[in-house]
Amino acid sequence: MSNPWDDWDHVLKVDPDKELRDGETFEDVCRTGTDAIEIGGTLDVTAEKMTRVVDAAAEYDVPLYQEPSNPGVVIDSPALDGYLIPTVFNAGGPFWITGAHKEWVRIDDLDWSRTHTEAYIVLNPEASVAQLTEANCDLAADDVAAYAKVAERMFGQEIVYVEYSGMFGDPEKVAAAHDALDDATLFYGGGIHDYESANEMAAHSDVIVVGDLLHDEGVDAVRETVKGAKDA
Ligand SMILES: CC(C)=CCC/C(C)=C/CC/C(C)=C/CC/C(C)=C/COP(=O)(O)OP(=O)(O)O
Ligand SMILES: O=P(O)(O)OC[C@@H](O)CO
Ligand SMILES: [Mg+2]
């Protein structure tokens, strides 16, 4: 079965808790050339902030996915192409692997046809996501490769996400995850800030995810990372 992300090279992650650069609009964001927009962040996200971003991006062509950090921020909007639900394979306990998911399924009526999971391997211990989930980030390349294989082969994950949020990762570990996968799509995110860094990580993964750059530097910088991803 084919999935939309099979054709993606670049995803732009918009954090609803962060501002765009002065003078930039969601129209500009949607016209960066990115293949899809993921809306989410670890800290201080609310359903209201999510709704604001989804509504602002709704009228443009780019696919929109919500990436909720907990069940309370999930919103129901026809503008969303779907939900990308993290599960953190190297979390310190079960809550961020299956516990939050169990609560969500218990309290909500899910639209399963638009709900997909992302098997996160979190590797920057300074990132909010690592601290929140108490992730064990002390992993060698062969550990990362093994988690990727477990995700794909034992848990049927279609997306494996090597997450270095806030720092540029170790290309050797990203490549190890990539080599370990046969069919699953490898997302890489963290510290991509220009053409070169995008081009380098795009060579070791299937899809690169760019986050803070949008909020810190703006849409022109993001456009360079799209070029870097497409050229790889
Ligand atoms: C079951 C449901 C609906 C949700 C649970 C989903 C899980 C397991 C979330 C845990 C991991 C998490 C918080 C993912 C959010 C996406 C993410 C990693 C965003 C990037 O966050 P950072 O860049 O670290 O955070 P800030 O920018 O907010 O500091
Ligand atoms: O913000 P950056 O460091 O670009 O990271 C992107 C994304 O992987 C965060 O979840
Ligand atoms: Mg962030």
PDB file of C-alpha atoms and ligand atoms in Angstrom:
ATOM      1  CA  MET A   1       0.000   0.000   0.000  1.00  0.00           C
ATOM      2  CA  SER A   2       1.306   3.421  -0.820  1.00  0.00           C
ATOM      3  CA  ASN A   3       1.379   6.253   1.658  1.00  0.00           C
ATOM      4  CA  PRO A   4       1.539   9.982   1.009  1.00  0.00           C
ATOM      5  CA  TRP A   5       4.938  10.286   2.667  1.00  0.00           C
ATOM      6  CA  ASP A   6       6.456   7.851   0.126  1.00  0.00           C
ATOM      7  CA  ASP A   7       6.774  10.870  -2.176  1.00  0.00           C
ATOM      8  CA  TRP A   8       7.926  13.422   0.373  1.00  0.00           C
ATOM      9  CA  ASP A   9      11.475  14.767   0.722  1.00  0.00           C
ATOM     10  CA  HIS A  10      10.802  17.663   3.074  1.00  0.00           C
ATOM     11  CA  VAL A  11       8.396  18.341   5.916  1.00  0.00           C
ATOM     12  CA  LEU A  12       8.023  21.666   7.664  1.00  0.00           C
ATOM     13  CA  LYS A  13       7.101  21.389  11.332  1.00  0.00           C
ATOM     14  CA  VAL A  14       5.208  24.407  12.597  1.00  0.00           C
ATOM     15  CA  ASP A  15       5.164  24.848  16.369  1.00  0.00           C
ATOM     16  CA  PRO A  16       1.807  26.425  17.324  1.00  0.00           C
ATOM     17  CA  ASP A  17       3.453  27.843  20.439  1.00  0.00           C
ATOM     18  CA  LYS A  18       5.963  29.862  18.393  1.00  0.00           C
ATOM     19  CA  GLU A  19       5.495  32.968  16.259  1.00  0.00           C
ATOM     20  CA  LEU A  20       6.299  33.380  12.586  1.00  0.00           C
ATOM     21  CA  ARG A  21       8.930  35.990  11.707  1.00  0.00           C
ATOM     22  CA  ASP A  22       7.642  39.557  11.563  1.00  0.00           C
ATOM     23  CA  GLY A  23       5.905  40.223   8.268  1.00  0.00           C
ATOM     24  CA  GLU A  24       5.608  36.548   7.260  1.00  0.00           C
ATOM     25  CA  THR A  25       2.236  34.860   6.791  1.00  0.00           C
ATOM     26  CA  PHE A  26       0.941  31.312   6.592  1.00  0.00           C
ATOM     27  CA  GLU A  27       0.568  31.830   2.886  1.00  0.00           C
ATOM     28  CA  ASP A  28       4.358  32.346   2.741  1.00  0.00           C
ATOM     29  CA  VAL A  29       4.828  29.237   4.910  1.00  0.00           C
ATOM     30  CA  CYS A  30       2.689  27.127   2.587  1.00  0.00           C
ATOM     31  CA  ARG A  31       4.601  28.396  -0.453  1.00  0.00           C
ATOM     32  CA  THR A  32       8.080  27.343   0.693  1.00  0.00           C
ATOM     33  CA  GLY A  33       7.919  24.264  -1.548  1.00  0.00           C
ATOM     34  CA  THR A  34       7.744  21.849   1.386  1.00  0.00           C
ATOM     35  CA  ASP A  35       5.891  18.600   0.710  1.00  0.00           C
ATOM     36  CA  ALA A  36       3.811  18.670   3.885  1.00  0.00           C
ATOM     37  CA  ILE A  37       3.272  20.639   7.058  1.00  0.00           C
ATOM     38  CA  GLU A  38       3.257  18.944  10.431  1.00  0.00           C
ATOM     39  CA  ILE A  39       1.801  20.979  13.262  1.00  0.00           C
ATOM     40  CA  GLY A  40       3.099  20.237  16.722  1.00  0.00           C
ATOM     41  CA  GLY A  41       5.550  20.900  19.514  1.00  0.00           C
ATOM     42  CA  THR A  42       6.327  19.404  22.887  1.00  0.00           C
ATOM     43  CA  LEU A  43       5.685  22.306  25.264  1.00  0.00           C
ATOM     44  CA  ASP A  44       2.764  24.693  25.771  1.00  0.00           C
ATOM     45  CA  VAL A  45       0.672  23.521  22.844  1.00  0.00           C
ATOM     46  CA  THR A  46      -3.102  23.817  23.232  1.00  0.00           C
ATOM     47  CA  ALA A  47      -6.049  22.879  21.041  1.00  0.00           C
ATOM     48  CA  GLU A  48      -6.725  26.611  20.519  1.00  0.00           C
ATOM     49  CA  LYS A  49      -3.195  27.260  19.249  1.00  0.00           C
ATOM     50  CA  MET A  50      -3.446  24.173  17.013  1.00  0.00           C
ATOM     51  CA  THR A  51      -6.733  25.403  15.566  1.00  0.00           C
ATOM     52  CA  ARG A  52      -5.278  28.815  14.806  1.00  0.00           C
ATOM     53  CA  VAL A  53      -2.477  27.292  12.682  1.00  0.00           C
ATOM     54  CA  VAL A  54      -4.706  24.741  10.929  1.00  0.00           C
ATOM     55  CA  ASP A  55      -7.263  27.428  10.040  1.00  0.00           C
ATOM     56  CA  ALA A  56      -4.562  29.780   8.758  1.00  0.00           C
ATOM     57  CA  ALA A  57      -3.013  27.095   6.535  1.00  0.00           C
ATOM     58  CA  ALA A  58      -6.279  25.455   5.427  1.00  0.00           C
ATOM     59  CA  GLU A  59      -6.827  27.338   2.186  1.00  0.00           C
ATOM     60  CA  TYR A  60      -3.476  26.442   0.581  1.00  0.00           C
ATOM     61  CA  ASP A  61      -2.611  23.261  -1.284  1.00  0.00           C
ATOM     62  CA  VAL A  62       0.049  21.765   0.944  1.00  0.00           C
ATOM     63  CA  PRO A  63      -0.927  18.622   2.925  1.00  0.00           C
ATOM     64  CA  LEU A  64      -1.543  19.349   6.615  1.00  0.00           C
ATOM     65  CA  TYR A  65      -0.962  16.886   9.411  1.00  0.00           C
ATOM     66  CA  GLN A  66      -1.385  17.346  13.110  1.00  0.00           C
ATOM     67  CA  GLU A  67       1.322  15.870  15.340  1.00  0.00           C
ATOM     68  CA  PRO A  68      -0.179  15.965  18.825  1.00  0.00           C
ATOM     69  CA  SER A  69       2.005  15.770  21.923  1.00  0.00           C
ATOM     70  CA  ASN A  70      -0.935  14.540  24.027  1.00  0.00           C
ATOM     71  CA  PRO A  71      -4.585  13.565  23.495  1.00  0.00           C
ATOM     72  CA  GLY A  72      -5.825  16.921  24.810  1.00  0.00           C
ATOM     73  CA  VAL A  73      -4.485  18.916  21.850  1.00  0.00           C
ATOM     74  CA  VAL A  74      -5.994  16.779  19.088  1.00  0.00           C
ATOM     75  CA  ILE A  75      -8.441  18.773  16.992  1.00  0.00           C
ATOM     76  CA  ASP A  76     -11.084  17.710  14.537  1.00  0.00           C
ATOM     77  CA  SER A  77     -10.772  19.671  11.323  1.00  0.00           C
ATOM     78  CA  PRO A  78     -11.669  18.820   7.730  1.00  0.00           C
ATOM     79  CA  ALA A  79      -8.586  20.807   6.693  1.00  0.00           C
ATOM     80  CA  LEU A  80      -6.321  18.122   8.154  1.00  0.00           C
ATOM     81  CA  ASP A  81      -5.087  15.355   5.864  1.00  0.00           C
ATOM     82  CA  GLY A  82      -4.349  13.274   8.907  1.00  0.00           C
ATOM     83  CA  TYR A  83      -2.757  12.721  12.277  1.00  0.00           C
ATOM     84  CA  LEU A  84       0.844  11.620  12.781  1.00  0.00           C
ATOM     85  CA  ILE A  85       0.973  10.167  16.264  1.00  0.00           C
ATOM     86  CA  PRO A  86       4.380   9.826  17.907  1.00  0.00           C
ATOM     87  CA  THR A  87       5.335   6.770  19.909  1.00  0.00           C
ATOM     88  CA  VAL A  88       8.739   7.054  21.545  1.00  0.00           C
ATOM     89  CA  PHE A  89      10.564   3.734  21.257  1.00  0.00           C
ATOM     90  CA  ASN A  90      13.367   4.755  23.638  1.00  0.00           C
ATOM     91  CA  ALA A  91      11.145   6.479  26.212  1.00  0.00           C
ATOM     92  CA  GLY A  92      11.947   5.891  29.886  1.00  0.00           C
ATOM     93  CA  GLY A  93       8.566   4.261  30.579  1.00  0.00           C
ATOM     94  CA  PRO A  94       5.481   2.946  28.813  1.00  0.00           C
ATOM     95  CA  PHE A  95       3.353   6.104  28.981  1.00  0.00           C
ATOM     96  CA  TRP A  96       4.927   7.688  25.876  1.00  0.00           C
ATOM     97  CA  ILE A  97       5.077   4.342  24.051  1.00  0.00           C
ATOM     98  CA  THR A  98       1.480   3.126  24.435  1.00  0.00           C
ATOM     99  CA  GLY A  99      -0.002   4.712  27.587  1.00  0.00           C
ATOM    100  CA  ALA A 100      -1.052   8.092  26.181  1.00  0.00           C
ATOM    101  CA  HIS A 101      -2.407   6.255  23.153  1.00  0.00           C
ATOM    102  CA  LYS A 102      -4.521   3.964  25.291  1.00  0.00           C
ATOM    103  CA  GLU A 103      -6.012   6.992  27.064  1.00  0.00           C
ATOM    104  CA  TRP A 104      -6.741   8.690  23.747  1.00  0.00           C
ATOM    105  CA  VAL A 105      -8.499   5.637  22.301  1.00  0.00           C
ATOM    106  CA  ARG A 106     -10.457   5.254  25.535  1.00  0.00           C
ATOM    107  CA  ILE A 107     -11.835   8.790  25.495  1.00  0.00           C
ATOM    108  CA  ASP A 108     -12.098   9.628  21.788  1.00  0.00           C
ATOM    109  CA  ASP A 109     -13.663   8.216  18.651  1.00  0.00           C
ATOM    110  CA  LEU A 110     -10.692   8.017  16.288  1.00  0.00           C
ATOM    111  CA  ASP A 111     -10.781   8.429  12.547  1.00  0.00           C
ATOM    112  CA  TRP A 112      -8.564   5.409  11.888  1.00  0.00           C
ATOM    113  CA  SER A 113      -8.290   6.049   8.161  1.00  0.00           C
ATOM    114  CA  ARG A 114      -6.457   9.322   8.861  1.00  0.00           C
ATOM    115  CA  THR A 115      -4.460   8.155  11.899  1.00  0.00           C
ATOM    116  CA  HIS A 116      -0.852   7.015  11.450  1.00  0.00           C
ATOM    117  CA  THR A 117       2.036   6.467  13.829  1.00  0.00           C
ATOM    118  CA  GLU A 118       5.647   7.617  13.834  1.00  0.00           C
ATOM    119  CA  ALA A 119       8.195   5.477  15.693  1.00  0.00           C
ATOM    120  CA  TYR A 120      10.425   8.065  17.330  1.00  0.00           C
ATOM    121  CA  ILE A 121      14.008   7.421  18.371  1.00  0.00           C
ATOM    122  CA  VAL A 122      14.893  10.512  20.414  1.00  0.00           C
ATOM    123  CA  LEU A 123      18.610  11.319  20.494  1.00  0.00           C
ATOM    124  CA  ASN A 124      19.177  14.857  21.824  1.00  0.00           C
ATOM    125  CA  PRO A 125      19.035  14.654  25.624  1.00  0.00           C
ATOM    126  CA  GLU A 126      18.672  18.465  25.887  1.00  0.00           C
ATOM    127  CA  ALA A 127      15.441  18.570  23.849  1.00  0.00           C
ATOM    128  CA  SER A 128      12.093  19.043  25.599  1.00  0.00           C
ATOM    129  CA  VAL A 129      10.857  15.853  23.982  1.00  0.00           C
ATOM    130  CA  ALA A 130      13.753  13.866  25.485  1.00  0.00           C
ATOM    131  CA  GLN A 131      13.194  15.344  28.929  1.00  0.00           C
ATOM    132  CA  LEU A 132       9.433  14.912  28.878  1.00  0.00           C
ATOM    133  CA  THR A 133       9.637  11.264  27.822  1.00  0.00           C
ATOM    134  CA  GLU A 134      12.804  10.529  29.852  1.00  0.00           C
ATOM    135  CA  ALA A 135      14.279   9.058  26.713  1.00  0.00           C
ATOM    136  CA  ASN A 136      17.472   7.041  26.877  1.00  0.00           C
ATOM    137  CA  CYS A 137      19.516   8.990  24.324  1.00  0.00           C
ATOM    138  CA  ASP A 138      22.760   7.211  25.066  1.00  0.00           C
ATOM    139  CA  LEU A 139      22.578   5.011  21.993  1.00  0.00           C
ATOM    140  CA  ALA A 140      25.291   3.887  19.594  1.00  0.00           C
ATOM    141  CA  ALA A 141      24.652   3.542  15.864  1.00  0.00           C
ATOM    142  CA  ASP A 142      23.943  -0.176  16.199  1.00  0.00           C
ATOM    143  CA  ASP A 143      21.373   0.513  18.961  1.00  0.00           C
ATOM    144  CA  VAL A 144      19.639   3.036  16.713  1.00  0.00           C
ATOM    145  CA  ALA A 145      19.645   0.551  13.833  1.00  0.00           C
ATOM    146  CA  ALA A 146      18.197  -2.140  16.094  1.00  0.00           C
ATOM    147  CA  TYR A 147      15.375   0.142  17.291  1.00  0.00           C
ATOM    148  CA  ALA A 148      14.604   0.998  13.676  1.00  0.00           C
ATOM    149  CA  LYS A 149      14.422  -2.687  12.777  1.00  0.00           C
ATOM    150  CA  VAL A 150      12.233  -3.484  15.800  1.00  0.00           C
ATOM    151  CA  ALA A 151       9.896  -0.652  14.811  1.00  0.00           C
ATOM    152  CA  GLU A 152       9.576  -1.860  11.237  1.00  0.00           C
ATOM    153  CA  ARG A 153       9.718  -5.629  11.606  1.00  0.00           C
ATOM    154  CA  MET A 154       8.106  -6.303  14.976  1.00  0.00           C
ATOM    155  CA  PHE A 155       5.721  -3.361  15.324  1.00  0.00           C
ATOM    156  CA  GLY A 156       4.865  -2.769  11.662  1.00  0.00           C
ATOM    157  CA  GLN A 157       5.741   0.920  11.782  1.00  0.00           C
ATOM    158  CA  GLU A 158       5.611   2.706   8.439  1.00  0.00           C
ATOM    159  CA  ILE A 159       7.491   5.772   9.637  1.00  0.00           C
ATOM    160  CA  VAL A 160      10.643   5.715  11.756  1.00  0.00           C
ATOM    161  CA  TYR A 161      11.697   9.156  13.008  1.00  0.00           C
ATOM    162  CA  VAL A 162      15.253   9.870  14.170  1.00  0.00           C
ATOM    163  CA  GLU A 163      14.707  12.971  16.302  1.00  0.00           C
ATOM    164  CA  TYR A 164      17.507  15.352  17.256  1.00  0.00           C
ATOM    165  CA  SER A 165      15.196  18.354  17.809  1.00  0.00           C
ATOM    166  CA  GLY A 166      17.381  21.439  18.406  1.00  0.00           C
ATOM    167  CA  MET A 167      20.724  19.989  17.283  1.00  0.00           C
ATOM    168  CA  PHE A 168      22.246  18.633  14.104  1.00  0.00           C
ATOM    169  CA  GLY A 169      22.546  14.891  14.566  1.00  0.00           C
ATOM    170  CA  ASP A 170      25.212  12.292  13.977  1.00  0.00           C
ATOM    171  CA  PRO A 171      24.986  11.296  10.284  1.00  0.00           C
ATOM    172  CA  GLU A 172      26.414   7.880  11.099  1.00  0.00           C
ATOM    173  CA  LYS A 173      23.460   7.079  13.400  1.00  0.00           C
ATOM    174  CA  VAL A 174      20.944   8.392  10.886  1.00  0.00           C
ATOM    175  CA  ALA A 175      22.539   6.310   8.124  1.00  0.00           C
ATOM    176  CA  ALA A 176      22.480   3.244  10.400  1.00  0.00           C
ATOM    177  CA  ALA A 177      18.720   3.638  10.866  1.00  0.00           C
ATOM    178  CA  HIS A 178      18.281   4.123   7.124  1.00  0.00           C
ATOM    179  CA  ASP A 179      20.272   0.987   6.278  1.00  0.00           C
ATOM    180  CA  ALA A 180      18.256  -1.030   8.800  1.00  0.00           C
ATOM    181  CA  LEU A 181      14.932  -0.313   7.070  1.00  0.00           C
ATOM    182  CA  ASP A 182      13.529  -2.079   4.029  1.00  0.00           C
ATOM    183  CA  ASP A 183      10.123  -0.496   3.528  1.00  0.00           C
ATOM    184  CA  ALA A 184       9.511   1.995   6.307  1.00  0.00           C
ATOM    185  CA  THR A 185      10.151   5.670   5.584  1.00  0.00           C
ATOM    186  CA  LEU A 186      12.919   7.297   7.612  1.00  0.00           C
ATOM    187  CA  PHE A 187      12.213  10.819   8.851  1.00  0.00           C
ATOM    188  CA  TYR A 188      15.147  12.815  10.193  1.00  0.00           C
ATOM    189  CA  GLY A 189      14.687  16.033  12.179  1.00  0.00           C
ATOM    190  CA  GLY A 190      17.021  18.309  14.108  1.00  0.00           C
ATOM    191  CA  GLY A 191      19.183  21.359  13.500  1.00  0.00           C
ATOM    192  CA  ILE A 192      18.726  21.639   9.745  1.00  0.00           C
ATOM    193  CA  HIS A 193      19.482  25.282   9.004  1.00  0.00           C
ATOM    194  CA  ASP A 194      20.653  25.696   5.405  1.00  0.00           C
ATOM    195  CA  TYR A 195      21.095  24.041   1.999  1.00  0.00           C
ATOM    196  CA  GLU A 196      24.164  22.036   3.068  1.00  0.00           C
ATOM    197  CA  SER A 197      22.770  20.599   6.299  1.00  0.00           C
ATOM    198  CA  ALA A 198      19.522  19.701   4.517  1.00  0.00           C
ATOM    199  CA  ASN A 199      21.378  18.115   1.629  1.00  0.00           C
ATOM    200  CA  GLU A 200      23.616  16.075   3.936  1.00  0.00           C
ATOM    201  CA  MET A 201      20.825  14.599   6.087  1.00  0.00           C
ATOM    202  CA  ALA A 202      18.563  14.068   3.086  1.00  0.00           C
ATOM    203  CA  ALA A 203      21.252  11.759   1.715  1.00  0.00           C
ATOM    204  CA  HIS A 204      20.981   9.606   4.862  1.00  0.00           C
ATOM    205  CA  SER A 205      17.180   9.576   5.233  1.00  0.00           C
ATOM    206  CA  ASP A 206      13.984   9.619   3.174  1.00  0.00           C
ATOM    207  CA  VAL A 207      12.358  12.762   4.546  1.00  0.00           C
ATOM    208  CA  ILE A 208      13.939  15.645   6.418  1.00  0.00           C
ATOM    209  CA  VAL A 209      11.933  17.654   8.927  1.00  0.00           C
ATOM    210  CA  VAL A 210      12.702  21.339   9.477  1.00  0.00           C
ATOM    211  CA  GLY A 211      11.300  23.027  12.585  1.00  0.00           C
ATOM    212  CA  ASP A 212      12.801  25.926  14.510  1.00  0.00           C
ATOM    213  CA  LEU A 213      14.389  27.466  11.409  1.00  0.00           C
ATOM    214  CA  LEU A 214      10.969  28.684  10.297  1.00  0.00           C
ATOM    215  CA  HIS A 215      10.388  30.541  13.554  1.00  0.00           C
ATOM    216  CA  ASP A 216      13.986  31.755  13.989  1.00  0.00           C
ATOM    217  CA  GLU A 217      15.058  32.640  10.432  1.00  0.00           C
ATOM    218  CA  GLY A 218      11.918  32.551   8.316  1.00  0.00           C
ATOM    219  CA  VAL A 219      10.612  31.264   5.009  1.00  0.00           C
ATOM    220  CA  ASP A 220      13.582  32.149   2.783  1.00  0.00           C
ATOM    221  CA  ALA A 221      15.867  30.010   4.934  1.00  0.00           C
ATOM    222  CA  VAL A 222      13.310  27.193   4.827  1.00  0.00           C
ATOM    223  CA  ARG A 223      13.185  27.402   1.028  1.00  0.00           C
ATOM    224  CA  GLU A 224      16.954  26.732   0.909  1.00  0.00           C
ATOM    225  CA  THR A 225      16.447  23.540   2.931  1.00  0.00           C
ATOM    226  CA  VAL A 226      13.761  22.415   0.481  1.00  0.00           C
ATOM    227  CA  LYS A 227      16.322  22.817  -2.328  1.00  0.00           C
ATOM    228  CA  GLY A 228      18.903  20.884  -0.331  1.00  0.00           C
ATOM    229  CA  ALA A 229      16.451  18.035   0.261  1.00  0.00           C
ATOM    230  CA  LYS A 230      15.291  17.883  -3.368  1.00  0.00           C
ATOM    231  CA  ASP A 231      18.864  17.868  -4.713  1.00  0.00           C
ATOM    232  CA  ALA A 232      19.985  14.938  -2.545  1.00  0.00           C
TER     233      ALA A 232
HETATM  234  C1  LIG B   1      -1.605   9.606  21.971  1.00  0.00           C
HETATM  235  C2  LIG B   1      -1.410  11.009  21.568  1.00  0.00           C
HETATM  236  C3  LIG B   1      -2.544  11.660  20.880  1.00  0.00           C
HETATM  237  C4  LIG B   1      -0.289  11.712  21.812  1.00  0.00           C
HETATM  238  C5  LIG B   1       0.913  11.175  22.449  1.00  0.00           C
HETATM  239  C6  LIG B   1       2.081  11.345  21.540  1.00  0.00           C
HETATM  240  C7  LIG B   1       3.404  11.138  22.209  1.00  0.00           C
HETATM  241  C8  LIG B   1       3.797   9.771  22.567  1.00  0.00           C
HETATM  242  C9  LIG B   1       4.202  12.218  22.423  1.00  0.00           C
HETATM  243  C10 LIG B   1       5.530  12.142  23.022  1.00  0.00           C
HETATM  244  C11 LIG B   1       6.569  12.815  22.193  1.00  0.00           C
HETATM  245  C12 LIG B   1       6.245  14.232  21.821  1.00  0.00           C
HETATM  246  C13 LIG B   1       5.988  15.196  22.884  1.00  0.00           C
HETATM  247  C14 LIG B   1       6.157  14.553  20.520  1.00  0.00           C
HETATM  248  C15 LIG B   1       5.744  15.906  19.993  1.00  0.00           C
HETATM  249  C16 LIG B   1       6.409  16.251  18.718  1.00  0.00           C
HETATM  250  C17 LIG B   1       7.777  16.800  18.885  1.00  0.00           C
HETATM  251  C18 LIG B   1       8.896  15.906  19.168  1.00  0.00           C
HETATM  252  C19 LIG B   1       7.963  18.073  18.753  1.00  0.00           C
HETATM  253  C20 LIG B   1       9.285  18.734  18.900  1.00  0.00           C
HETATM  254  O1  LIG B   1       9.383  19.164  20.143  1.00  0.00           O
HETATM  255  P1  LIG B   1      10.619  20.005  20.697  1.00  0.00           P
HETATM  256  O2  LIG B   1      11.248  20.768  19.604  1.00  0.00           O
HETATM  257  O3  LIG B   1      11.476  19.057  21.462  1.00  0.00           O
HETATM  258  O4  LIG B   1       9.847  20.909  21.694  1.00  0.00           O
HETATM  259  P2  LIG B   1       9.658  22.470  21.883  1.00  0.00           P
HETATM  260  O5  LIG B   1       9.996  23.119  20.574  1.00  0.00           O
HETATM  261  O6  LIG B   1       8.214  22.593  22.287  1.00  0.00           O
HETATM  262  O7  LIG B   1      10.604  22.814  22.981  1.00  0.00           O
HETATM  263  O1  LIG B   2      13.438  22.266  15.275  1.00  0.00           O
HETATM  264  P1  LIG B   2      14.465  21.413  14.584  1.00  0.00           P
HETATM  265  O2  LIG B   2      15.777  21.341  15.301  1.00  0.00           O
HETATM  266  O3  LIG B   2      14.587  21.783  13.138  1.00  0.00           O
HETATM  267  O4  LIG B   2      13.887  19.908  14.620  1.00  0.00           O
HETATM  268  C1  LIG B   2      12.840  19.537  13.776  1.00  0.00           C
HETATM  269  C2  LIG B   2      11.959  18.457  14.361  1.00  0.00           C
HETATM  270  O5  LIG B   2      12.553  17.193  14.284  1.00  0.00           O
HETATM  271  C3  LIG B   2      11.481  18.745  15.751  1.00  0.00           C
HETATM  272  O6  LIG B   2      10.566  17.779  16.130  1.00  0.00           O
HETATM  273 MG    MG B   3      11.207  22.592  18.796  1.00  0.00          MG
END
